[in-house]
Amino acid sequence: MSRLLDPKVMMAIKSLSLSAKTTIDGFMNGINKSTLKGPGLEFSQYRSYQPGDDLRSLDWKMFARSDRYYIRESEIETNISVRLLIDASASMNHQDGDFTKMDYARYLAASLAYLGNLQGDAIGLYVFQSAGIFSMLAKQDFQHLARLFYQLEQIKPEGVFTRPIHYKELYAGVQKRELLIFITDLYETNNEIFTLLDTLNTLRHEVVVFHLMSGNEIDLDFKGYTSFEDLESKRTIQIDQEKTRKTYQQKLEQYLESTRMKLLDRRISYRMIRTDEPLDQALRDFLNQRNKLKV
């Protein structure tokens, strides 16, 4: 696995667009022989060039590596509308090492946007903030992609998650076929995120949830700290990490399984990602999971 796809290395690349391109180029090089097929953010198979094939379908990167002509084909039309939904509440400021959950969300979203745009999908962005929802309707061109990268860079997590009264904005600009990708830490105080997911389900589009968790909150390893503050409510508690770690991890495991089952009941695809996990592995697992669901 390429060291360039390590999140620490990727986030050291200051240009979000360059980082996304580097991630996806490396990712594509790793799955060129894949047979993943289907609509939106998935890869088709390759076959040898035959006389009479449309030259526009030639993959020149494959030619450069193999000195042979390959055609990239798909069983069905792949162009769809993809909406990236980003949780920008204060809990996304949670930090593990050099970067926060929002940093990881930013680079994951940028990589998915670049991949979708590369395949001809229209990409939209919706940021959930305390005061409401910032929205960019889905479009398919590189100027729009550049604006989307800029907006991702401007996100500053603060306050609590968006109130349900604002969810009606999600109905604006709805396309016939959409893939809704929600990147969040699933931190909620009054079931507001599951209210959002139920709202998304009424749109009758495919919904995918990327649940971000940092290594230190999964392992309860905060290097000796005993006082912890809730980033959204500002409440503090005292914890002896060594004494509570086993109980904490048991409850965390129960919570994660409960969350997975709740989303499965709603026919929502769920993927928990550690923020120290390489971006290409997160993408690979995501595409494999979608492929299995479509079999």
PDB file of C-alpha atoms in Angstrom:
ATOM      1  CA  MET A   1       0.000   0.000   0.000  1.00  0.00           C
ATOM      2  CA  SER A   2       1.400   3.367  -1.005  1.00  0.00           C
ATOM      3  CA  ARG A   3       2.697   5.541   1.808  1.00  0.00           C
ATOM      4  CA  LEU A   4       1.195   8.505  -0.046  1.00  0.00           C
ATOM      5  CA  LEU A   5      -2.252   7.193   0.874  1.00  0.00           C
ATOM      6  CA  ASP A   6      -1.520   7.338   4.594  1.00  0.00           C
ATOM      7  CA  PRO A   7      -3.828  10.068   5.972  1.00  0.00           C
ATOM      8  CA  LYS A   8      -0.950  11.822   7.736  1.00  0.00           C
ATOM      9  CA  VAL A   9       0.953  12.097   4.466  1.00  0.00           C
ATOM     10  CA  MET A  10      -2.093  13.056   2.401  1.00  0.00           C
ATOM     11  CA  MET A  11      -3.024  15.863   4.781  1.00  0.00           C
ATOM     12  CA  ALA A  12       0.500  17.234   4.553  1.00  0.00           C
ATOM     13  CA  ILE A  13      -0.291  18.058   0.917  1.00  0.00           C
ATOM     14  CA  LYS A  14      -1.715  21.533   1.340  1.00  0.00           C
ATOM     15  CA  SER A  15      -3.667  21.584  -1.923  1.00  0.00           C
ATOM     16  CA  LEU A  16      -6.904  19.671  -1.416  1.00  0.00           C
ATOM     17  CA  SER A  17      -7.341  19.134  -5.163  1.00  0.00           C
ATOM     18  CA  LEU A  18      -3.789  17.770  -5.525  1.00  0.00           C
ATOM     19  CA  SER A  19      -4.289  15.483  -2.537  1.00  0.00           C
ATOM     20  CA  ALA A  20      -7.554  14.149  -3.985  1.00  0.00           C
ATOM     21  CA  LYS A  21      -5.933  13.542  -7.380  1.00  0.00           C
ATOM     22  CA  THR A  22      -2.984  11.765  -5.742  1.00  0.00           C
ATOM     23  CA  THR A  23      -5.320   9.583  -3.699  1.00  0.00           C
ATOM     24  CA  ILE A  24      -7.499   8.569  -6.634  1.00  0.00           C
ATOM     25  CA  ASP A  25      -4.603   8.039  -9.060  1.00  0.00           C
ATOM     26  CA  GLY A  26      -2.951   5.734  -6.540  1.00  0.00           C
ATOM     27  CA  PHE A  27      -6.225   4.000  -5.784  1.00  0.00           C
ATOM     28  CA  MET A  28      -6.989   3.406  -9.470  1.00  0.00           C
ATOM     29  CA  ASN A  29      -3.522   1.956 -10.045  1.00  0.00           C
ATOM     30  CA  GLY A  30      -4.273  -0.567  -7.313  1.00  0.00           C
ATOM     31  CA  ILE A  31      -7.601  -1.826  -8.708  1.00  0.00           C
ATOM     32  CA  ASN A  32      -7.169  -1.732 -12.482  1.00  0.00           C
ATOM     33  CA  LYS A  33      -7.943  -5.450 -12.724  1.00  0.00           C
ATOM     34  CA  SER A  34     -11.093  -5.118 -10.637  1.00  0.00           C
ATOM     35  CA  THR A  35     -14.430  -6.255 -12.027  1.00  0.00           C
ATOM     36  CA  LEU A  36     -16.532  -3.889  -9.932  1.00  0.00           C
ATOM     37  CA  LYS A  37     -19.499  -2.658 -11.922  1.00  0.00           C
ATOM     38  CA  GLY A  38     -22.551  -0.514 -11.311  1.00  0.00           C
ATOM     39  CA  PRO A  39     -23.786   3.082 -11.132  1.00  0.00           C
ATOM     40  CA  GLY A  40     -21.820   5.945  -9.687  1.00  0.00           C
ATOM     41  CA  LEU A  41     -18.422   5.897  -8.012  1.00  0.00           C
ATOM     42  CA  GLU A  42     -17.699   2.355  -9.152  1.00  0.00           C
ATOM     43  CA  PHE A  43     -15.263   0.948 -11.643  1.00  0.00           C
ATOM     44  CA  SER A  44     -15.974  -0.988 -14.797  1.00  0.00           C
ATOM     45  CA  GLN A  45     -13.851  -3.796 -16.196  1.00  0.00           C
ATOM     46  CA  TYR A  46     -11.155  -3.615 -18.847  1.00  0.00           C
ATOM     47  CA  ARG A  47     -10.879  -5.660 -22.047  1.00  0.00           C
ATOM     48  CA  SER A  48      -8.442  -5.728 -24.934  1.00  0.00           C
ATOM     49  CA  TYR A  49      -9.010  -3.276 -27.774  1.00  0.00           C
ATOM     50  CA  GLN A  50     -10.774  -4.698 -30.832  1.00  0.00           C
ATOM     51  CA  PRO A  51     -10.841  -3.105 -34.332  1.00  0.00           C
ATOM     52  CA  GLY A  52     -13.892  -0.857 -34.588  1.00  0.00           C
ATOM     53  CA  ASP A  53     -13.967   0.108 -30.872  1.00  0.00           C
ATOM     54  CA  ASP A  54     -14.469   3.777 -30.053  1.00  0.00           C
ATOM     55  CA  LEU A  55     -10.976   5.241 -29.582  1.00  0.00           C
ATOM     56  CA  ARG A  56     -12.359   7.622 -26.948  1.00  0.00           C
ATOM     57  CA  SER A  57     -12.768   4.618 -24.644  1.00  0.00           C
ATOM     58  CA  LEU A  58      -9.065   3.756 -24.719  1.00  0.00           C
ATOM     59  CA  ASP A  59      -7.352   3.954 -21.344  1.00  0.00           C
ATOM     60  CA  TRP A  60      -4.001   5.642 -21.974  1.00  0.00           C
ATOM     61  CA  LYS A  61      -2.693   5.030 -18.453  1.00  0.00           C
ATOM     62  CA  MET A  62      -3.112   1.300 -19.005  1.00  0.00           C
ATOM     63  CA  PHE A  63      -1.314   1.656 -22.356  1.00  0.00           C
ATOM     64  CA  ALA A  64       1.584   3.513 -20.686  1.00  0.00           C
ATOM     65  CA  ARG A  65       2.014   0.705 -18.143  1.00  0.00           C
ATOM     66  CA  SER A  66       1.454  -2.331 -20.376  1.00  0.00           C
ATOM     67  CA  ASP A  67       2.167  -1.107 -23.935  1.00  0.00           C
ATOM     68  CA  ARG A  68      -1.179  -2.662 -24.895  1.00  0.00           C
ATOM     69  CA  TYR A  69      -4.503  -1.072 -25.767  1.00  0.00           C
ATOM     70  CA  TYR A  70      -7.372  -1.573 -23.329  1.00  0.00           C
ATOM     71  CA  ILE A  71     -10.988  -0.429 -23.457  1.00  0.00           C
ATOM     72  CA  ARG A  72     -12.742   0.553 -20.254  1.00  0.00           C
ATOM     73  CA  GLU A  73     -16.295  -0.757 -20.465  1.00  0.00           C
ATOM     74  CA  SER A  74     -19.366  -0.696 -18.284  1.00  0.00           C
ATOM     75  CA  GLU A  75     -22.469  -2.853 -18.308  1.00  0.00           C
ATOM     76  CA  ILE A  76     -24.798   0.066 -17.619  1.00  0.00           C
ATOM     77  CA  GLU A  77     -24.871   3.848 -17.780  1.00  0.00           C
ATOM     78  CA  THR A  78     -22.868   5.192 -14.837  1.00  0.00           C
ATOM     79  CA  ASN A  79     -23.668   8.902 -14.773  1.00  0.00           C
ATOM     80  CA  ILE A  80     -25.624   9.791 -11.657  1.00  0.00           C
ATOM     81  CA  SER A  81     -25.848  12.628  -9.175  1.00  0.00           C
ATOM     82  CA  VAL A  82     -23.781  12.272  -5.998  1.00  0.00           C
ATOM     83  CA  ARG A  83     -24.442  14.403  -2.939  1.00  0.00           C
ATOM     84  CA  LEU A  84     -21.737  14.638  -0.279  1.00  0.00           C
ATOM     85  CA  LEU A  85     -23.227  15.471   3.128  1.00  0.00           C
ATOM     86  CA  ILE A  86     -20.720  16.678   5.743  1.00  0.00           C
ATOM     87  CA  ASP A  87     -21.309  16.892   9.492  1.00  0.00           C
ATOM     88  CA  ALA A  88     -19.786  20.234  10.599  1.00  0.00           C
ATOM     89  CA  SER A  89     -20.784  20.172  14.273  1.00  0.00           C
ATOM     90  CA  ALA A  90     -18.181  20.880  16.954  1.00  0.00           C
ATOM     91  CA  SER A  91     -17.572  17.206  17.740  1.00  0.00           C
ATOM     92  CA  MET A  92     -15.880  16.912  14.329  1.00  0.00           C
ATOM     93  CA  ASN A  93     -13.063  18.980  15.869  1.00  0.00           C
ATOM     94  CA  HIS A  94     -12.040  15.947  17.902  1.00  0.00           C
ATOM     95  CA  GLN A  95      -8.317  15.431  17.370  1.00  0.00           C
ATOM     96  CA  ASP A  96      -6.058  12.396  17.353  1.00  0.00           C
ATOM     97  CA  GLY A  97      -2.426  13.216  16.653  1.00  0.00           C
ATOM     98  CA  ASP A  98      -1.915  15.920  14.064  1.00  0.00           C
ATOM     99  CA  PHE A  99      -5.396  16.088  12.559  1.00  0.00           C
ATOM    100  CA  THR A 100      -9.092  16.139  13.380  1.00  0.00           C
ATOM    101  CA  LYS A 101     -12.087  14.160  12.206  1.00  0.00           C
ATOM    102  CA  MET A 102     -12.983  17.119  10.004  1.00  0.00           C
ATOM    103  CA  ASP A 103      -9.564  16.986   8.361  1.00  0.00           C
ATOM    104  CA  TYR A 104     -10.165  13.347   7.458  1.00  0.00           C
ATOM    105  CA  ALA A 105     -13.733  14.087   6.317  1.00  0.00           C
ATOM    106  CA  ARG A 106     -12.443  16.892   4.093  1.00  0.00           C
ATOM    107  CA  TYR A 107      -9.916  14.688   2.310  1.00  0.00           C
ATOM    108  CA  LEU A 108     -12.283  11.717   2.048  1.00  0.00           C
ATOM    109  CA  ALA A 109     -14.996  13.937   0.547  1.00  0.00           C
ATOM    110  CA  ALA A 110     -12.518  15.532  -1.863  1.00  0.00           C
ATOM    111  CA  SER A 111     -11.326  12.109  -3.031  1.00  0.00           C
ATOM    112  CA  LEU A 112     -14.887  10.883  -3.577  1.00  0.00           C
ATOM    113  CA  ALA A 113     -15.751  14.097  -5.441  1.00  0.00           C
ATOM    114  CA  TYR A 114     -12.698  13.767  -7.680  1.00  0.00           C
ATOM    115  CA  LEU A 115     -13.493  10.114  -8.394  1.00  0.00           C
ATOM    116  CA  GLY A 116     -17.141  10.888  -9.197  1.00  0.00           C
ATOM    117  CA  ASN A 117     -16.221  13.797 -11.452  1.00  0.00           C
ATOM    118  CA  LEU A 118     -13.658  11.642 -13.246  1.00  0.00           C
ATOM    119  CA  GLN A 119     -16.415   9.148 -14.063  1.00  0.00           C
ATOM    120  CA  GLY A 120     -18.813  11.805 -15.280  1.00  0.00           C
ATOM    121  CA  ASP A 121     -21.060  11.994 -12.209  1.00  0.00           C
ATOM    122  CA  ALA A 122     -22.562  15.284 -11.065  1.00  0.00           C
ATOM    123  CA  ILE A 123     -21.305  16.144  -7.550  1.00  0.00           C
ATOM    124  CA  GLY A 124     -23.080  18.244  -4.924  1.00  0.00           C
ATOM    125  CA  LEU A 125     -22.051  19.352  -1.435  1.00  0.00           C
ATOM    126  CA  TYR A 126     -24.206  19.849   1.666  1.00  0.00           C
ATOM    127  CA  VAL A 127     -22.611  20.999   4.925  1.00  0.00           C
ATOM    128  CA  PHE A 128     -24.608  20.617   8.146  1.00  0.00           C
ATOM    129  CA  GLN A 129     -23.948  23.588  10.425  1.00  0.00           C
ATOM    130  CA  SER A 130     -25.652  24.965  13.533  1.00  0.00           C
ATOM    131  CA  ALA A 131     -27.453  27.707  11.614  1.00  0.00           C
ATOM    132  CA  GLY A 132     -28.628  25.509   8.755  1.00  0.00           C
ATOM    133  CA  ILE A 133     -27.365  23.687   5.684  1.00  0.00           C
ATOM    134  CA  PHE A 134     -24.868  25.109   3.215  1.00  0.00           C
ATOM    135  CA  SER A 135     -25.635  23.630  -0.196  1.00  0.00           C
ATOM    136  CA  MET A 136     -24.056  23.378  -3.636  1.00  0.00           C
ATOM    137  CA  LEU A 137     -26.331  21.720  -6.164  1.00  0.00           C
ATOM    138  CA  ALA A 138     -24.805  18.858  -8.112  1.00  0.00           C
ATOM    139  CA  LYS A 139     -22.997  19.690 -11.352  1.00  0.00           C
ATOM    140  CA  GLN A 140     -20.476  17.922 -13.544  1.00  0.00           C
ATOM    141  CA  ASP A 141     -17.553  20.111 -14.593  1.00  0.00           C
ATOM    142  CA  PHE A 142     -14.076  20.894 -13.296  1.00  0.00           C
ATOM    143  CA  GLN A 143     -14.938  24.511 -12.421  1.00  0.00           C
ATOM    144  CA  HIS A 144     -17.679  23.243 -10.136  1.00  0.00           C
ATOM    145  CA  LEU A 145     -15.275  20.692  -8.657  1.00  0.00           C
ATOM    146  CA  ALA A 146     -12.761  23.469  -7.902  1.00  0.00           C
ATOM    147  CA  ARG A 147     -15.476  25.467  -6.128  1.00  0.00           C
ATOM    148  CA  LEU A 148     -16.449  22.370  -4.163  1.00  0.00           C
ATOM    149  CA  PHE A 149     -12.839  21.875  -3.023  1.00  0.00           C
ATOM    150  CA  TYR A 150     -12.750  25.525  -1.934  1.00  0.00           C
ATOM    151  CA  GLN A 151     -15.925  25.117   0.129  1.00  0.00           C
ATOM    152  CA  LEU A 152     -14.551  21.966   1.769  1.00  0.00           C
ATOM    153  CA  GLU A 153     -11.479  23.948   2.814  1.00  0.00           C
ATOM    154  CA  GLN A 154     -13.684  26.633   4.410  1.00  0.00           C
ATOM    155  CA  ILE A 155     -15.605  24.305   6.725  1.00  0.00           C
ATOM    156  CA  LYS A 156     -15.139  25.218  10.389  1.00  0.00           C
ATOM    157  CA  PRO A 157     -16.898  22.784  12.738  1.00  0.00           C
ATOM    158  CA  GLU A 158     -18.790  24.479  15.556  1.00  0.00           C
ATOM    159  CA  GLY A 159     -21.942  24.272  17.616  1.00  0.00           C
ATOM    160  CA  VAL A 160     -24.406  21.398  17.548  1.00  0.00           C
ATOM    161  CA  PHE A 161     -25.756  19.405  14.615  1.00  0.00           C
ATOM    162  CA  THR A 162     -28.298  21.063  12.314  1.00  0.00           C
ATOM    163  CA  ARG A 163     -31.861  21.066  13.648  1.00  0.00           C
ATOM    164  CA  PRO A 164     -34.502  19.002  11.785  1.00  0.00           C
ATOM    165  CA  ILE A 165     -36.390  22.177  10.810  1.00  0.00           C
ATOM    166  CA  HIS A 166     -33.702  22.769   8.159  1.00  0.00           C
ATOM    167  CA  TYR A 167     -33.840  19.293   6.590  1.00  0.00           C
ATOM    168  CA  LYS A 168     -36.468  20.368   4.068  1.00  0.00           C
ATOM    169  CA  GLU A 169     -33.659  22.086   2.142  1.00  0.00           C
ATOM    170  CA  LEU A 170     -32.482  18.625   1.071  1.00  0.00           C
ATOM    171  CA  TYR A 171     -35.470  18.289  -1.252  1.00  0.00           C
ATOM    172  CA  ALA A 172     -34.267  21.149  -3.471  1.00  0.00           C
ATOM    173  CA  GLY A 173     -32.706  20.131  -6.758  1.00  0.00           C
ATOM    174  CA  VAL A 174     -33.423  16.421  -6.325  1.00  0.00           C
ATOM    175  CA  GLN A 175     -32.406  14.361  -9.369  1.00  0.00           C
ATOM    176  CA  LYS A 176     -33.944  11.111 -10.621  1.00  0.00           C
ATOM    177  CA  ARG A 177     -31.033   8.975  -9.447  1.00  0.00           C
ATOM    178  CA  GLU A 178     -28.822  10.020  -6.574  1.00  0.00           C
ATOM    179  CA  LEU A 179     -26.230   8.596  -4.266  1.00  0.00           C
ATOM    180  CA  LEU A 180     -26.175  10.354  -0.885  1.00  0.00           C
ATOM    181  CA  ILE A 181     -22.895   9.982   1.052  1.00  0.00           C
ATOM    182  CA  PHE A 182     -23.025  11.209   4.649  1.00  0.00           C
ATOM    183  CA  ILE A 183     -19.681  11.720   6.455  1.00  0.00           C
ATOM    184  CA  THR A 184     -20.191  12.119  10.202  1.00  0.00           C
ATOM    185  CA  ASP A 185     -19.092  11.008  13.655  1.00  0.00           C
ATOM    186  CA  LEU A 186     -22.765  10.227  14.451  1.00  0.00           C
ATOM    187  CA  TYR A 187     -22.577  12.322  17.611  1.00  0.00           C
ATOM    188  CA  GLU A 188     -26.105  13.423  18.524  1.00  0.00           C
ATOM    189  CA  THR A 189     -27.944  14.547  21.624  1.00  0.00           C
ATOM    190  CA  ASN A 190     -31.610  14.188  20.679  1.00  0.00           C
ATOM    191  CA  ASN A 191     -31.779  11.675  17.813  1.00  0.00           C
ATOM    192  CA  GLU A 192     -31.312  14.504  15.300  1.00  0.00           C
ATOM    193  CA  ILE A 193     -28.963  12.539  13.029  1.00  0.00           C
ATOM    194  CA  PHE A 194     -31.274   9.544  12.767  1.00  0.00           C
ATOM    195  CA  THR A 195     -34.099  11.984  12.060  1.00  0.00           C
ATOM    196  CA  LEU A 196     -31.952  13.235   9.177  1.00  0.00           C
ATOM    197  CA  LEU A 197     -31.342   9.692   7.930  1.00  0.00           C
ATOM    198  CA  ASP A 198     -35.072   8.965   8.031  1.00  0.00           C
ATOM    199  CA  THR A 199     -35.606  12.150   6.004  1.00  0.00           C
ATOM    200  CA  LEU A 200     -33.003  11.038   3.462  1.00  0.00           C
ATOM    201  CA  ASN A 201     -34.737   7.673   3.176  1.00  0.00           C
ATOM    202  CA  THR A 202     -37.954   9.354   2.090  1.00  0.00           C
ATOM    203  CA  LEU A 203     -36.079  10.642  -0.974  1.00  0.00           C
ATOM    204  CA  ARG A 204     -35.781   6.996  -2.093  1.00  0.00           C
ATOM    205  CA  HIS A 205     -32.140   7.255  -3.123  1.00  0.00           C
ATOM    206  CA  GLU A 206     -29.185   5.164  -2.051  1.00  0.00           C
ATOM    207  CA  VAL A 207     -27.714   6.373   1.251  1.00  0.00           C
ATOM    208  CA  VAL A 208     -24.208   5.580   2.513  1.00  0.00           C
ATOM    209  CA  VAL A 209     -22.946   6.551   5.978  1.00  0.00           C
ATOM    210  CA  PHE A 210     -19.235   6.929   6.693  1.00  0.00           C
ATOM    211  CA  HIS A 211     -18.924   6.904  10.486  1.00  0.00           C
ATOM    212  CA  LEU A 212     -15.616   8.529  11.500  1.00  0.00           C
ATOM    213  CA  MET A 213     -13.965   7.528  14.756  1.00  0.00           C
ATOM    214  CA  SER A 214     -10.455   8.352  15.928  1.00  0.00           C
ATOM    215  CA  GLY A 215      -8.051   5.766  17.280  1.00  0.00           C
ATOM    216  CA  ASN A 216      -7.880   7.367  20.721  1.00  0.00           C
ATOM    217  CA  GLU A 217     -11.657   7.259  21.221  1.00  0.00           C
ATOM    218  CA  ILE A 218     -11.893   3.651  20.006  1.00  0.00           C
ATOM    219  CA  ASP A 219      -9.048   2.499  22.276  1.00  0.00           C
ATOM    220  CA  LEU A 220      -9.728   5.033  25.062  1.00  0.00           C
ATOM    221  CA  ASP A 221      -6.103   6.101  24.921  1.00  0.00           C
ATOM    222  CA  PHE A 222      -5.697   9.776  25.774  1.00  0.00           C
ATOM    223  CA  LYS A 223      -2.158   9.631  27.199  1.00  0.00           C
ATOM    224  CA  GLY A 224      -2.984  10.003  30.874  1.00  0.00           C
ATOM    225  CA  TYR A 225      -5.756  12.629  30.689  1.00  0.00           C
ATOM    226  CA  THR A 226      -8.489  12.217  33.304  1.00  0.00           C
ATOM    227  CA  SER A 227     -10.712  15.214  32.513  1.00  0.00           C
ATOM    228  CA  PHE A 228     -12.781  15.134  29.310  1.00  0.00           C
ATOM    229  CA  GLU A 229     -14.915  17.873  27.751  1.00  0.00           C
ATOM    230  CA  ASP A 230     -17.857  17.386  25.410  1.00  0.00           C
ATOM    231  CA  LEU A 231     -17.059  19.577  22.396  1.00  0.00           C
ATOM    232  CA  GLU A 232     -20.720  20.429  21.818  1.00  0.00           C
ATOM    233  CA  SER A 233     -22.312  20.641  25.274  1.00  0.00           C
ATOM    234  CA  LYS A 234     -19.055  21.758  27.009  1.00  0.00           C
ATOM    235  CA  ARG A 235     -19.796  19.419  29.936  1.00  0.00           C
ATOM    236  CA  THR A 236     -16.770  17.792  31.593  1.00  0.00           C
ATOM    237  CA  ILE A 237     -16.350  14.448  33.316  1.00  0.00           C
ATOM    238  CA  GLN A 238     -13.528  12.738  35.197  1.00  0.00           C
ATOM    239  CA  ILE A 239     -12.397   9.286  34.026  1.00  0.00           C
ATOM    240  CA  ASP A 240      -9.770   6.795  35.147  1.00  0.00           C
ATOM    241  CA  GLN A 241      -8.893   5.358  31.748  1.00  0.00           C
ATOM    242  CA  GLU A 242      -7.258   2.173  33.045  1.00  0.00           C
ATOM    243  CA  LYS A 243     -10.189   1.238  35.273  1.00  0.00           C
ATOM    244  CA  THR A 244     -12.915   2.039  32.756  1.00  0.00           C
ATOM    245  CA  ARG A 245     -11.292   0.928  29.474  1.00  0.00           C
ATOM    246  CA  LYS A 246     -12.728  -2.617  29.426  1.00  0.00           C
ATOM    247  CA  THR A 247     -16.267  -1.498  30.268  1.00  0.00           C
ATOM    248  CA  TYR A 248     -15.995   1.392  27.825  1.00  0.00           C
ATOM    249  CA  GLN A 249     -14.907  -0.843  24.954  1.00  0.00           C
ATOM    250  CA  GLN A 250     -17.701  -3.329  25.661  1.00  0.00           C
ATOM    251  CA  LYS A 251     -20.271  -0.538  25.541  1.00  0.00           C
ATOM    252  CA  LEU A 252     -18.662   0.908  22.421  1.00  0.00           C
ATOM    253  CA  GLU A 253     -18.892  -2.461  20.696  1.00  0.00           C
ATOM    254  CA  GLN A 254     -22.581  -2.699  21.653  1.00  0.00           C
ATOM    255  CA  TYR A 255     -23.193   0.833  20.378  1.00  0.00           C
ATOM    256  CA  LEU A 256     -21.493   0.160  17.040  1.00  0.00           C
ATOM    257  CA  GLU A 257     -23.448  -3.051  16.503  1.00  0.00           C
ATOM    258  CA  SER A 258     -26.703  -1.320  17.452  1.00  0.00           C
ATOM    259  CA  THR A 259     -25.923   1.497  15.026  1.00  0.00           C
ATOM    260  CA  ARG A 260     -25.122  -0.942  12.234  1.00  0.00           C
ATOM    261  CA  MET A 261     -28.411  -2.798  12.780  1.00  0.00           C
ATOM    262  CA  LYS A 262     -30.452   0.435  12.890  1.00  0.00           C
ATOM    263  CA  LEU A 263     -29.020   1.495   9.562  1.00  0.00           C
ATOM    264  CA  LEU A 264     -29.410  -1.980   8.072  1.00  0.00           C
ATOM    265  CA  ASP A 265     -33.103  -1.861   9.028  1.00  0.00           C
ATOM    266  CA  ARG A 266     -33.327   1.388   7.071  1.00  0.00           C
ATOM    267  CA  ARG A 267     -31.497  -0.166   4.086  1.00  0.00           C
ATOM    268  CA  ILE A 268     -28.648   2.302   4.588  1.00  0.00           C
ATOM    269  CA  SER A 269     -25.084   1.226   3.878  1.00  0.00           C
ATOM    270  CA  TYR A 270     -22.840   1.749   6.918  1.00  0.00           C
ATOM    271  CA  ARG A 271     -19.051   1.879   7.183  1.00  0.00           C
ATOM    272  CA  MET A 272     -17.129   2.800  10.335  1.00  0.00           C
ATOM    273  CA  ILE A 273     -13.714   4.289   9.513  1.00  0.00           C
ATOM    274  CA  ARG A 274     -10.828   4.936  11.847  1.00  0.00           C
ATOM    275  CA  THR A 275      -9.221   8.264  11.026  1.00  0.00           C
ATOM    276  CA  ASP A 276      -5.786   6.615  11.044  1.00  0.00           C
ATOM    277  CA  GLU A 277      -6.950   4.254   8.282  1.00  0.00           C
ATOM    278  CA  PRO A 278      -5.437   4.778   4.795  1.00  0.00           C
ATOM    279  CA  LEU A 279      -7.832   6.559   2.455  1.00  0.00           C
ATOM    280  CA  ASP A 280      -7.504   3.979  -0.321  1.00  0.00           C
ATOM    281  CA  GLN A 281      -8.547   1.173   2.030  1.00  0.00           C
ATOM    282  CA  ALA A 282     -11.648   3.126   3.019  1.00  0.00           C
ATOM    283  CA  LEU A 283     -12.485   3.653  -0.674  1.00  0.00           C
ATOM    284  CA  ARG A 284     -11.822   0.022  -1.571  1.00  0.00           C
ATOM    285  CA  ASP A 285     -14.034  -1.337   1.208  1.00  0.00           C
ATOM    286  CA  PHE A 286     -16.768   1.129   0.279  1.00  0.00           C
ATOM    287  CA  LEU A 287     -16.815   0.085  -3.385  1.00  0.00           C
ATOM    288  CA  ASN A 288     -16.656  -3.617  -2.512  1.00  0.00           C
ATOM    289  CA  GLN A 289     -19.561  -3.225  -0.114  1.00  0.00           C
ATOM    290  CA  ARG A 290     -21.674  -1.422  -2.719  1.00  0.00           C
ATOM    291  CA  ASN A 291     -20.857  -4.095  -5.271  1.00  0.00           C
ATOM    292  CA  LYS A 292     -22.045  -6.878  -2.940  1.00  0.00           C
ATOM    293  CA  LEU A 293     -25.291  -5.027  -2.262  1.00  0.00           C
ATOM    294  CA  LYS A 294     -26.021  -4.918  -5.992  1.00  0.00           C
ATOM    295  CA  VAL A 295     -25.444  -8.616  -6.630  1.00  0.00           C
TER     296      VAL A 295
END
